PDB file of N, CA and C in Angstrom:
ATOM      1  N   UNK A   1     -10.468 -19.521  -1.807  1.00 49.00           N
ATOM      2  CA  UNK A   1      -9.391 -18.545  -1.817  1.00 49.00           C
ATOM      3  C   UNK A   1      -8.065 -19.229  -2.167  1.00 49.00           C
ATOM      4  N   UNK A   2      -7.112 -18.425  -2.689  1.00 53.00           N
ATOM      5  CA  UNK A   2      -5.863 -18.994  -3.188  1.00 53.00           C
ATOM      6  C   UNK A   2      -4.955 -19.543  -2.104  1.00 53.00           C
ATOM      7  N   UNK A   3      -5.050 -19.050  -0.880  1.00 51.00           N
ATOM      8  CA  UNK A   3      -4.159 -19.557   0.186  1.00 51.00           C
ATOM      9  C   UNK A   3      -4.492 -20.998   0.554  1.00 51.00           C
ATOM     10  N   UNK A   4      -5.686 -21.462   0.191  1.00 55.00           N
ATOM     11  CA  UNK A   4      -6.058 -22.846   0.473  1.00 55.00           C
ATOM     12  C   UNK A   4      -5.172 -23.824  -0.296  1.00 55.00           C
ATOM     13  N   UNK A   5      -4.681 -23.424  -1.459  1.00 57.00           N
ATOM     14  CA  UNK A   5      -3.816 -24.299  -2.242  1.00 57.00           C
ATOM     15  C   UNK A   5      -2.448 -24.496  -1.583  1.00 57.00           C
ATOM     16  N   UNK A   6      -2.136 -23.722  -0.553  1.00 58.00           N
ATOM     17  CA  UNK A   6      -0.873 -23.868   0.172  1.00 58.00           C
ATOM     18  C   UNK A   6      -1.056 -24.619   1.491  1.00 58.00           C
ATOM     19  N   UNK A   7      -2.194 -25.291   1.645  1.00 64.00           N
ATOM     20  CA  UNK A   7      -2.449 -26.025   2.875  1.00 64.00           C
ATOM     21  C   UNK A   7      -2.879 -25.138   4.020  1.00 64.00           C
ATOM     22  N   UNK A   8      -3.480 -24.006   3.731  1.00 63.00           N
ATOM     23  CA  UNK A   8      -3.865 -23.044   4.756  1.00 63.00           C
ATOM     24  C   UNK A   8      -5.382 -22.905   4.834  1.00 63.00           C
ATOM     25  N   UNK A   9      -6.099 -23.982   4.577  1.00 68.00           N
ATOM     26  CA  UNK A   9      -7.553 -23.952   4.444  1.00 68.00           C
ATOM     27  C   UNK A   9      -8.272 -23.364   5.656  1.00 68.00           C
ATOM     28  N   UNK A  10      -7.954 -23.811   6.834  1.00 70.00           N
ATOM     29  CA  UNK A  10      -8.664 -23.376   8.037  1.00 70.00           C
ATOM     30  C   UNK A  10      -7.901 -22.302   8.807  1.00 70.00           C
ATOM     31  N   UNK A  11      -7.150 -21.500   8.093  1.00 72.00           N
ATOM     32  CA  UNK A  11      -6.321 -20.485   8.713  1.00 72.00           C
ATOM     33  C   UNK A  11      -7.064 -19.159   8.828  1.00 72.00           C
ATOM     34  N   UNK A  12      -6.941 -18.523   9.978  1.00 78.00           N
ATOM     35  CA  UNK A  12      -7.485 -17.181  10.160  1.00 78.00           C
ATOM     36  C   UNK A  12      -6.635 -16.217   9.329  1.00 78.00           C
ATOM     37  N   UNK A  13      -7.285 -15.337   8.595  1.00 81.00           N
ATOM     38  CA  UNK A  13      -6.581 -14.428   7.698  1.00 81.00           C
ATOM     39  C   UNK A  13      -6.674 -12.994   8.213  1.00 81.00           C
ATOM     40  N   UNK A  14      -5.537 -12.333   8.238  1.00 85.00           N
ATOM     41  CA  UNK A  14      -5.451 -10.916   8.600  1.00 85.00           C
ATOM     42  C   UNK A  14      -4.763 -10.206   7.443  1.00 85.00           C
ATOM     43  N   UNK A  15      -5.311  -9.112   6.971  1.00 87.00           N
ATOM     44  CA  UNK A  15      -4.718  -8.375   5.856  1.00 87.00           C
ATOM     45  C   UNK A  15      -3.996  -7.136   6.365  1.00 87.00           C
ATOM     46  N   UNK A  16      -2.808  -6.915   5.818  1.00 88.00           N
ATOM     47  CA  UNK A  16      -2.014  -5.731   6.114  1.00 88.00           C
ATOM     48  C   UNK A  16      -1.773  -5.023   4.785  1.00 88.00           C
ATOM     49  N   UNK A  17      -2.118  -3.759   4.689  1.00 84.00           N
ATOM     50  CA  UNK A  17      -2.036  -3.044   3.417  1.00 84.00           C
ATOM     51  C   UNK A  17      -1.573  -1.612   3.655  1.00 84.00           C
ATOM     52  N   UNK A  18      -0.499  -1.237   3.007  1.00 80.00           N
ATOM     53  CA  UNK A  18       0.046   0.113   3.152  1.00 80.00           C
ATOM     54  C   UNK A  18      -0.106   0.910   1.860  1.00 80.00           C
ATOM     55  N   UNK A  19      -1.318   0.984   1.346  1.00 77.00           N
ATOM     56  CA  UNK A  19      -1.573   1.786   0.149  1.00 77.00           C
ATOM     57  C   UNK A  19      -1.168   3.235   0.397  1.00 77.00           C
ATOM     58  N   UNK A  20      -0.508   3.813  -0.594  1.00 78.00           N
ATOM     59  CA  UNK A  20      -0.121   5.214  -0.491  1.00 78.00           C
ATOM     60  C   UNK A  20       1.230   5.439   0.166  1.00 78.00           C
ATOM     61  N   UNK A  21       1.880   4.372   0.626  1.00 77.00           N
ATOM     62  CA  UNK A  21       3.198   4.494   1.252  1.00 77.00           C
ATOM     63  C   UNK A  21       4.240   3.862   0.346  1.00 77.00           C
ATOM     64  N   UNK A  22       5.395   4.474   0.250  1.00 73.00           N
ATOM     65  CA  UNK A  22       6.459   3.944  -0.590  1.00 73.00           C
ATOM     66  C   UNK A  22       7.066   2.681   0.020  1.00 73.00           C
ATOM     67  N   UNK A  23       7.389   1.729  -0.846  1.00 70.00           N
ATOM     68  CA  UNK A  23       8.019   0.494  -0.398  1.00 70.00           C
ATOM     69  C   UNK A  23       9.500   0.645  -0.133  1.00 70.00           C
ATOM     70  N   UNK A  24      10.038   1.838  -0.372  1.00 72.00           N
ATOM     71  CA  UNK A  24      11.464   2.055  -0.108  1.00 72.00           C
ATOM     72  C   UNK A  24      11.744   2.293   1.365  1.00 72.00           C
ATOM     73  N   UNK A  25      10.681   2.512   2.139  1.00 77.00           N
ATOM     74  CA  UNK A  25      10.836   2.737   3.580  1.00 77.00           C
ATOM     75  C   UNK A  25      10.050   1.676   4.341  1.00 77.00           C
ATOM     76  N   UNK A  26      10.538   1.343   5.520  1.00 83.00           N
ATOM     77  CA  UNK A  26       9.876   0.329   6.330  1.00 83.00           C
ATOM     78  C   UNK A  26       9.080   0.950   7.475  1.00 83.00           C
ATOM     79  N   UNK A  27       8.998   2.263   7.511  1.00 85.00           N
ATOM     80  CA  UNK A  27       8.185   2.955   8.518  1.00 85.00           C
ATOM     81  C   UNK A  27       6.776   3.151   7.957  1.00 85.00           C
ATOM     82  N   UNK A  28       6.117   2.037   7.659  1.00 89.00           N
ATOM     83  CA  UNK A  28       4.747   2.060   7.138  1.00 89.00           C
ATOM     84  C   UNK A  28       3.838   1.468   8.211  1.00 89.00           C
ATOM     85  N   UNK A  29       2.674   2.066   8.429  1.00 90.00           N
ATOM     86  CA  UNK A  29       1.804   1.649   9.540  1.00 90.00           C
ATOM     87  C   UNK A  29       1.481   0.148   9.564  1.00 90.00           C
ATOM     88  N   UNK A  30       1.008  -0.399   8.465  1.00 90.00           N
ATOM     89  CA  UNK A  30       0.623  -1.816   8.493  1.00 90.00           C
ATOM     90  C   UNK A  30       1.827  -2.748   8.486  1.00 90.00           C
ATOM     91  N   UNK A  31       2.937  -2.330   7.871  1.00 90.00           N
ATOM     92  CA  UNK A  31       4.155  -3.135   7.947  1.00 90.00           C
ATOM     93  C   UNK A  31       4.613  -3.236   9.404  1.00 90.00           C
ATOM     94  N   UNK A  32       4.585  -2.100  10.101  1.00 92.00           N
ATOM     95  CA  UNK A  32       4.994  -2.107  11.516  1.00 92.00           C
ATOM     96  C   UNK A  32       4.035  -2.957  12.351  1.00 92.00           C
ATOM     97  N   UNK A  33       2.741  -2.922  12.041  1.00 95.00           N
ATOM     98  CA  UNK A  33       1.765  -3.756  12.747  1.00 95.00           C
ATOM     99  C   UNK A  33       2.024  -5.237  12.447  1.00 95.00           C
ATOM    100  N   UNK A  34       2.330  -5.554  11.186  1.00 93.00           N
ATOM    101  CA  UNK A  34       2.671  -6.936  10.816  1.00 93.00           C
ATOM    102  C   UNK A  34       3.850  -7.429  11.639  1.00 93.00           C
ATOM    103  N   UNK A  35       4.914  -6.627  11.720  1.00 94.00           N
ATOM    104  CA  UNK A  35       6.100  -7.038  12.465  1.00 94.00           C
ATOM    105  C   UNK A  35       5.820  -7.139  13.964  1.00 94.00           C
ATOM    106  N   UNK A  36       4.956  -6.272  14.465  1.00 96.00           N
ATOM    107  CA  UNK A  36       4.510  -6.360  15.860  1.00 96.00           C
ATOM    108  C   UNK A  36       3.828  -7.710  16.108  1.00 96.00           C
ATOM    109  N   UNK A  37       2.955  -8.082  15.192  1.00 96.00           N
ATOM    110  CA  UNK A  37       2.233  -9.354  15.315  1.00 96.00           C
ATOM    111  C   UNK A  37       3.157 -10.552  15.146  1.00 96.00           C
ATOM    112  N   UNK A  38       4.171 -10.434  14.293  1.00 96.00           N
ATOM    113  CA  UNK A  38       5.168 -11.505  14.154  1.00 96.00           C
ATOM    114  C   UNK A  38       5.884 -11.692  15.485  1.00 96.00           C
ATOM    115  N   UNK A  39       6.348 -10.585  16.087  1.00 96.00           N
ATOM    116  CA  UNK A  39       7.074 -10.671  17.363  1.00 96.00           C
ATOM    117  C   UNK A  39       6.181 -11.174  18.498  1.00 96.00           C
ATOM    118  N   UNK A  40       4.871 -10.918  18.402  1.00 97.00           N
ATOM    119  CA  UNK A  40       3.922 -11.370  19.430  1.00 97.00           C
ATOM    120  C   UNK A  40       3.449 -12.797  19.165  1.00 97.00           C
ATOM    121  N   UNK A  41       4.040 -13.462  18.179  1.00 95.00           N
ATOM    122  CA  UNK A  41       3.715 -14.851  17.839  1.00 95.00           C
ATOM    123  C   UNK A  41       2.250 -15.017  17.429  1.00 95.00           C
ATOM    124  N   UNK A  42       1.702 -14.013  16.739  1.00 94.00           N
ATOM    125  CA  UNK A  42       0.327 -14.074  16.258  1.00 94.00           C
ATOM    126  C   UNK A  42       0.250 -14.526  14.806  1.00 94.00           C
ATOM    127  N   UNK A  43       1.411 -14.667  14.159  1.00 93.00           N
ATOM    128  CA  UNK A  43       1.457 -14.994  12.734  1.00 93.00           C
ATOM    129  C   UNK A  43       2.347 -16.214  12.525  1.00 93.00           C
ATOM    130  N   UNK A  44       1.835 -17.160  11.749  1.00 91.00           N
ATOM    131  CA  UNK A  44       2.646 -18.329  11.420  1.00 91.00           C
ATOM    132  C   UNK A  44       2.975 -18.400   9.935  1.00 91.00           C
ATOM    133  N   UNK A  45       2.249 -17.638   9.114  1.00 92.00           N
ATOM    134  CA  UNK A  45       2.491 -17.654   7.672  1.00 92.00           C
ATOM    135  C   UNK A  45       2.124 -16.300   7.075  1.00 92.00           C
ATOM    136  N   UNK A  46       2.969 -15.824   6.177  1.00 92.00           N
ATOM    137  CA  UNK A  46       2.715 -14.579   5.457  1.00 92.00           C
ATOM    138  C   UNK A  46       2.636 -14.918   3.977  1.00 92.00           C
ATOM    139  N   UNK A  47       1.542 -14.514   3.331  1.00 90.00           N
ATOM    140  CA  UNK A  47       1.365 -14.723   1.897  1.00 90.00           C
ATOM    141  C   UNK A  47       1.337 -13.352   1.226  1.00 90.00           C
ATOM    142  N   UNK A  48       2.229 -13.164   0.263  1.00 88.00           N
ATOM    143  CA  UNK A  48       2.285 -11.904  -0.481  1.00 88.00           C
ATOM    144  C   UNK A  48       2.253 -12.194  -1.976  1.00 88.00           C
ATOM    145  N   UNK A  49       1.873 -11.187  -2.738  1.00 87.00           N
ATOM    146  CA  UNK A  49       1.852 -11.306  -4.198  1.00 87.00           C
ATOM    147  C   UNK A  49       3.263 -11.612  -4.703  1.00 87.00           C
ATOM    148  N   UNK A  50       4.239 -10.820  -4.287  1.00 85.00           N
ATOM    149  CA  UNK A  50       5.639 -11.051  -4.608  1.00 85.00           C
ATOM    150  C   UNK A  50       6.494 -10.424  -3.510  1.00 85.00           C
ATOM    151  N   UNK A  51       7.778 -10.714  -3.542  1.00 84.00           N
ATOM    152  CA  UNK A  51       8.660 -10.276  -2.455  1.00 84.00           C
ATOM    153  C   UNK A  51       8.771  -8.758  -2.351  1.00 84.00           C
ATOM    154  N   UNK A  52       8.474  -8.042  -3.427  1.00 80.00           N
ATOM    155  CA  UNK A  52       8.555  -6.589  -3.371  1.00 80.00           C
ATOM    156  C   UNK A  52       7.485  -6.000  -2.463  1.00 80.00           C
ATOM    157  N   UNK A  53       6.479  -6.794  -2.086  1.00 77.00           N
ATOM    158  CA  UNK A  53       5.427  -6.304  -1.192  1.00 77.00           C
ATOM    159  C   UNK A  53       5.964  -6.028   0.197  1.00 77.00           C
ATOM    160  N   UNK A  54       7.081  -6.655   0.575  1.00 78.00           N
ATOM    161  CA  UNK A  54       7.699  -6.345   1.867  1.00 78.00           C
ATOM    162  C   UNK A  54       8.399  -5.005   1.805  1.00 78.00           C
ATOM    163  N   UNK A  55       9.112  -4.773   0.725  1.00 79.00           N
ATOM    164  CA  UNK A  55       9.847  -3.536   0.583  1.00 79.00           C
ATOM    165  C   UNK A  55      10.782  -3.601  -0.593  1.00 79.00           C
ATOM    166  N   UNK A  56      11.355  -2.464  -0.931  1.00 77.00           N
ATOM    167  CA  UNK A  56      12.232  -2.376  -2.095  1.00 77.00           C
ATOM    168  C   UNK A  56      13.714  -2.388  -1.708  1.00 77.00           C
ATOM    169  N   UNK A  57      14.022  -2.535  -0.436  1.00 79.00           N
ATOM    170  CA  UNK A  57      15.409  -2.609   0.037  1.00 79.00           C
ATOM    171  C   UNK A  57      15.797  -4.079   0.121  1.00 79.00           C
ATOM    172  N   UNK A  58      16.571  -4.554  -0.878  1.00 77.00           N
ATOM    173  CA  UNK A  58      16.855  -5.984  -0.958  1.00 77.00           C
ATOM    174  C   UNK A  58      17.642  -6.511   0.235  1.00 77.00           C
ATOM    175  N   UNK A  59      18.442  -5.677   0.868  1.00 80.00           N
ATOM    176  CA  UNK A  59      19.196  -6.124   2.048  1.00 80.00           C
ATOM    177  C   UNK A  59      18.240  -6.366   3.210  1.00 80.00           C
ATOM    178  N   UNK A  60      17.322  -5.442   3.430  1.00 84.00           N
ATOM    179  CA  UNK A  60      16.350  -5.588   4.517  1.00 84.00           C
ATOM    180  C   UNK A  60      15.411  -6.771   4.265  1.00 84.00           C
ATOM    181  N   UNK A  61      14.942  -6.910   3.033  1.00 84.00           N
ATOM    182  CA  UNK A  61      14.049  -8.028   2.704  1.00 84.00           C
ATOM    183  C   UNK A  61      14.797  -9.354   2.865  1.00 84.00           C
ATOM    184  N   UNK A  62      16.052  -9.400   2.440  1.00 82.00           N
ATOM    185  CA  UNK A  62      16.866 -10.602   2.627  1.00 82.00           C
ATOM    186  C   UNK A  62      17.034 -10.936   4.095  1.00 82.00           C
ATOM    187  N   UNK A  63      17.218  -9.930   4.922  1.00 85.00           N
ATOM    188  CA  UNK A  63      17.337 -10.134   6.364  1.00 85.00           C
ATOM    189  C   UNK A  63      16.042 -10.702   6.945  1.00 85.00           C
ATOM    190  N   UNK A  64      14.913 -10.165   6.476  1.00 88.00           N
ATOM    191  CA  UNK A  64      13.618 -10.697   6.931  1.00 88.00           C
ATOM    192  C   UNK A  64      13.495 -12.170   6.577  1.00 88.00           C
ATOM    193  N   UNK A  65      13.813 -12.509   5.323  1.00 87.00           N
ATOM    194  CA  UNK A  65      13.625 -13.872   4.834  1.00 87.00           C
ATOM    195  C   UNK A  65      14.610 -14.872   5.437  1.00 87.00           C
ATOM    196  N   UNK A  66      15.839 -14.433   5.681  1.00 85.00           N
ATOM    197  CA  UNK A  66      16.862 -15.367   6.144  1.00 85.00           C
ATOM    198  C   UNK A  66      17.057 -15.382   7.654  1.00 85.00           C
ATOM    199  N   UNK A  67      16.679 -14.286   8.342  1.00 88.00           N
ATOM    200  CA  UNK A  67      16.952 -14.221   9.773  1.00 88.00           C
ATOM    201  C   UNK A  67      15.697 -14.034  10.620  1.00 88.00           C
ATOM    202  N   UNK A  68      14.940 -12.990  10.342  1.00 92.00           N
ATOM    203  CA  UNK A  68      13.822 -12.622  11.215  1.00 92.00           C
ATOM    204  C   UNK A  68      12.689 -13.646  11.163  1.00 92.00           C
ATOM    205  N   UNK A  69      12.170 -13.912   9.967  1.00 93.00           N
ATOM    206  CA  UNK A  69      11.032 -14.827   9.878  1.00 93.00           C
ATOM    207  C   UNK A  69      11.387 -16.255  10.321  1.00 93.00           C
ATOM    208  N   UNK A  70      12.559 -16.793   9.962  1.00 92.00           N
ATOM    209  CA  UNK A  70      12.909 -18.113  10.501  1.00 92.00           C
ATOM    210  C   UNK A  70      13.039 -18.124  12.032  1.00 92.00           C
ATOM    211  N   UNK A  71      13.553 -17.038  12.604  1.00 94.00           N
ATOM    212  CA  UNK A  71      13.679 -16.936  14.056  1.00 94.00           C
ATOM    213  C   UNK A  71      12.322 -17.084  14.731  1.00 94.00           C
ATOM    214  N   UNK A  72      11.297 -16.469  14.128  1.00 96.00           N
ATOM    215  CA  UNK A  72       9.940 -16.529  14.682  1.00 96.00           C
ATOM    216  C   UNK A  72       9.111 -17.668  14.083  1.00 96.00           C
ATOM    217  N   UNK A  73       9.763 -18.522  13.311  1.00 95.00           N
ATOM    218  CA  UNK A  73       9.116 -19.678  12.676  1.00 95.00           C
ATOM    219  C   UNK A  73       7.898 -19.261  11.845  1.00 95.00           C
ATOM    220  N   UNK A  74       8.082 -18.216  11.037  1.00 95.00           N
ATOM    221  CA  UNK A  74       7.036 -17.709  10.154  1.00 95.00           C
ATOM    222  C   UNK A  74       7.322 -18.187   8.738  1.00 95.00           C
ATOM    223  N   UNK A  75       6.375 -18.883   8.161  1.00 92.00           N
ATOM    224  CA  UNK A  75       6.459 -19.330   6.770  1.00 92.00           C
ATOM    225  C   UNK A  75       6.126 -18.140   5.864  1.00 92.00           C
ATOM    226  N   UNK A  76       6.859 -18.001   4.755  1.00 91.00           N
ATOM    227  CA  UNK A  76       6.620 -16.917   3.803  1.00 91.00           C
ATOM    228  C   UNK A  76       6.343 -17.519   2.432  1.00 91.00           C
ATOM    229  N   UNK A  77       5.253 -17.069   1.818  1.00 90.00           N
ATOM    230  CA  UNK A  77       4.892 -17.502   0.473  1.00 90.00           C
ATOM    231  C   UNK A  77       4.758 -16.254  -0.392  1.00 90.00           C
ATOM    232  N   UNK A  78       5.523 -16.207  -1.479  1.00 88.00           N
ATOM    233  CA  UNK A  78       5.419 -15.133  -2.472  1.00 88.00           C
ATOM    234  C   UNK A  78       4.886 -15.786  -3.743  1.00 88.00           C
ATOM    235  N   UNK A  79       3.616 -15.583  -4.009  1.00 87.00           N
ATOM    236  CA  UNK A  79       2.909 -16.319  -5.061  1.00 87.00           C
ATOM    237  C   UNK A  79       3.554 -16.126  -6.438  1.00 87.00           C
ATOM    238  N   UNK A  80       3.703 -14.886  -6.904  1.00 87.00           N
ATOM    239  CA  UNK A  80       4.235 -14.636  -8.247  1.00 87.00           C
ATOM    240  C   UNK A  80       5.710 -15.003  -8.390  1.00 87.00           C
ATOM    241  N   UNK A  81       6.429 -15.046  -7.270  1.00 84.00           N
ATOM    242  CA  UNK A  81       7.841 -15.418  -7.307  1.00 84.00           C
ATOM    243  C   UNK A  81       8.037 -16.924  -7.147  1.00 84.00           C
ATOM    244  N   UNK A  82       6.937 -17.646  -6.980  1.00 84.00           N
ATOM    245  CA  UNK A  82       7.000 -19.097  -6.788  1.00 84.00           C
ATOM    246  C   UNK A  82       7.940 -19.446  -5.630  1.00 84.00           C
ATOM    247  N   UNK A  83       7.817 -18.691  -4.545  1.00 85.00           N
ATOM    248  CA  UNK A  83       8.672 -18.871  -3.381  1.00 85.00           C
ATOM    249  C   UNK A  83       7.833 -19.319  -2.188  1.00 85.00           C
ATOM    250  N   UNK A  84       8.288 -20.347  -1.531  1.00 88.00           N
ATOM    251  CA  UNK A  84       7.682 -20.830  -0.298  1.00 88.00           C
ATOM    252  C   UNK A  84       8.830 -21.198   0.627  1.00 88.00           C
ATOM    253  N   UNK A  85       8.968 -20.493   1.733  1.00 88.00           N
ATOM    254  CA  UNK A  85      10.103 -20.732   2.629  1.00 88.00           C
ATOM    255  C   UNK A  85      10.122 -22.155   3.180  1.00 88.00           C
ATOM    256  N   UNK A  86       8.993 -22.860   3.145  1.00 87.00           N
ATOM    257  CA  UNK A  86       8.994 -24.257   3.570  1.00 87.00           C
ATOM    258  C   UNK A  86       9.834 -25.137   2.642  1.00 87.00           C
ATOM    259  N   UNK A  87      10.110 -24.656   1.440  1.00 84.00           N
ATOM    260  CA  UNK A  87      10.894 -25.429   0.472  1.00 84.00           C
ATOM    261  C   UNK A  87      12.389 -25.152   0.565  1.00 84.00           C
ATOM    262  N   UNK A  88      12.801 -24.252   1.457  1.00 70.00           N
ATOM    263  CA  UNK A  88      14.210 -23.874   1.569  1.00 70.00           C
ATOM    264  C   UNK A  88      14.636 -23.959   3.021  1.00 70.00           C
ATOM    265  N   UNK A  89      15.782 -24.568   3.236  1.00 58.00           N
ATOM    266  CA  UNK A  89      16.306 -24.708   4.584  1.00 58.00           C
ATOM    267  C   UNK A  89      17.552 -23.845   4.727  1.00 58.00           C
ATOM    268  N   UNK A  90      17.400 -22.700   5.398  1.00 53.00           N
ATOM    269  CA  UNK A  90      18.550 -21.854   5.666  1.00 53.00           C
ATOM    270  C   UNK A  90      18.918 -20.885   4.563  1.00 53.00           C
ATOM    271  N   UNK A  91      18.115 -20.801   3.514  1.00 51.00           N
ATOM    272  CA  UNK A  91      18.401 -19.827   2.462  1.00 51.00           C
ATOM    273  C   UNK A  91      17.097 -19.294   1.899  1.00 51.00           C
ATOM    274  N   UNK A  92      17.199 -18.236   1.122  1.00 50.00           N
ATOM    275  CA  UNK A  92      16.004 -17.632   0.547  1.00 50.00           C
ATOM    276  C   UNK A  92      15.663 -18.206  -0.813  1.00 50.00           C
ATOM    277  N   UNK A  93      16.307 -19.262  -1.233  1.00 51.00           N
ATOM    278  CA  UNK A  93      15.966 -19.850  -2.516  1.00 51.00           C
ATOM    279  C   UNK A  93      17.009 -19.632  -3.579  1.00 51.00           C
ATOM    280  N   UNK A  94      18.186 -19.250  -3.173  1.00 52.00           N
ATOM    281  CA  UNK A  94      19.278 -19.151  -4.120  1.00 52.00           C
ATOM    282  C   UNK A  94      19.292 -17.864  -4.931  1.00 52.00           C
ATOM    283  N   UNK A  95      20.027 -17.921  -6.016  1.00 47.00           N
ATOM    284  CA  UNK A  95      20.257 -16.743  -6.854  1.00 47.00           C
ATOM    285  C   UNK A  95      18.984 -16.224  -7.497  1.00 47.00           C
ATOM    286  N   UNK A  96      18.071 -17.095  -7.859  1.00 54.00           N
ATOM    287  CA  UNK A  96      16.835 -16.657  -8.520  1.00 54.00           C
ATOM    288  C   UNK A  96      16.063 -15.684  -7.645  1.00 54.00           C
ATOM    289  N   UNK A  97      15.837 -16.047  -6.395  1.00 54.00           N
ATOM    290  CA  UNK A  97      15.104 -15.188  -5.476  1.00 54.00           C
ATOM    291  C   UNK A  97      15.925 -13.943  -5.132  1.00 54.00           C
ATOM    292  N   UNK A  98      17.212 -14.099  -4.927  1.00 53.00           N
ATOM    293  CA  UNK A  98      18.078 -12.951  -4.615  1.00 53.00           C
ATOM    294  C   UNK A  98      18.067 -11.947  -5.765  1.00 53.00           C
ATOM    295  N   UNK A  99      18.101 -12.431  -6.993  1.00 49.00           N
ATOM    296  CA  UNK A  99      18.108 -11.551  -8.153  1.00 49.00           C
ATOM    297  C   UNK A  99      16.780 -10.800  -8.276  1.00 49.00           C
ATOM    298  N   UNK A 100      15.665 -11.496  -8.093  1.00 55.00           N
ATOM    299  CA  UNK A 100      14.354 -10.835  -8.129  1.00 55.00           C
ATOM    300  C   UNK A 100      14.275  -9.766  -7.050  1.00 55.00           C
ATOM    301  N   UNK A 101      14.766 -10.118  -5.869  1.00 51.00           N
ATOM    302  CA  UNK A 101      14.755  -9.185  -4.750  1.00 51.00           C
ATOM    303  C   UNK A 101      15.573  -7.937  -5.058  1.00 51.00           C
ATOM    304  N   UNK A 102      16.704  -8.111  -5.711  1.00 51.00           N
ATOM    305  CA  UNK A 102      17.562  -6.995  -6.094  1.00 51.00           C
ATOM    306  C   UNK A 102      16.857  -6.097  -7.105  1.00 51.00           C
ATOM    307  N   UNK A 103      16.152  -6.686  -8.066  1.00 51.00           N
ATOM    308  CA  UNK A 103      15.439  -5.912  -9.081  1.00 51.00           C
ATOM    309  C   UNK A 103      14.328  -5.084  -8.443  1.00 51.00           C
ATOM    310  N   UNK A 104      13.605  -5.663  -7.483  1.00 51.00           N
ATOM    311  CA  UNK A 104      12.516  -4.935  -6.827  1.00 51.00           C
ATOM    312  C   UNK A 104      13.066  -3.713  -6.130  1.00 51.00           C
TER     313      UNK A 104
END
């Protein structure tokens, strides 16, 4: 599996999928379950296709990446965006990531 290339070989995997729900809102069943699990310290890393998988509100996604996930020590990997929060200390990766987030 592709997450093994990120050093996550022996990691338990849980999938969260909100098919049929708009990404413009954060009141999605599996998104809320994901955040519940983050707050319960059940998640140490989140792997997504790209940052738009969190949502289409760039302010909220920026808050997740810069405040919420670091607070809970959750690593975030966005494969297509070439983003890994382990490579950034205190920021979401500069203008490149912010611009992609704005477009989503």
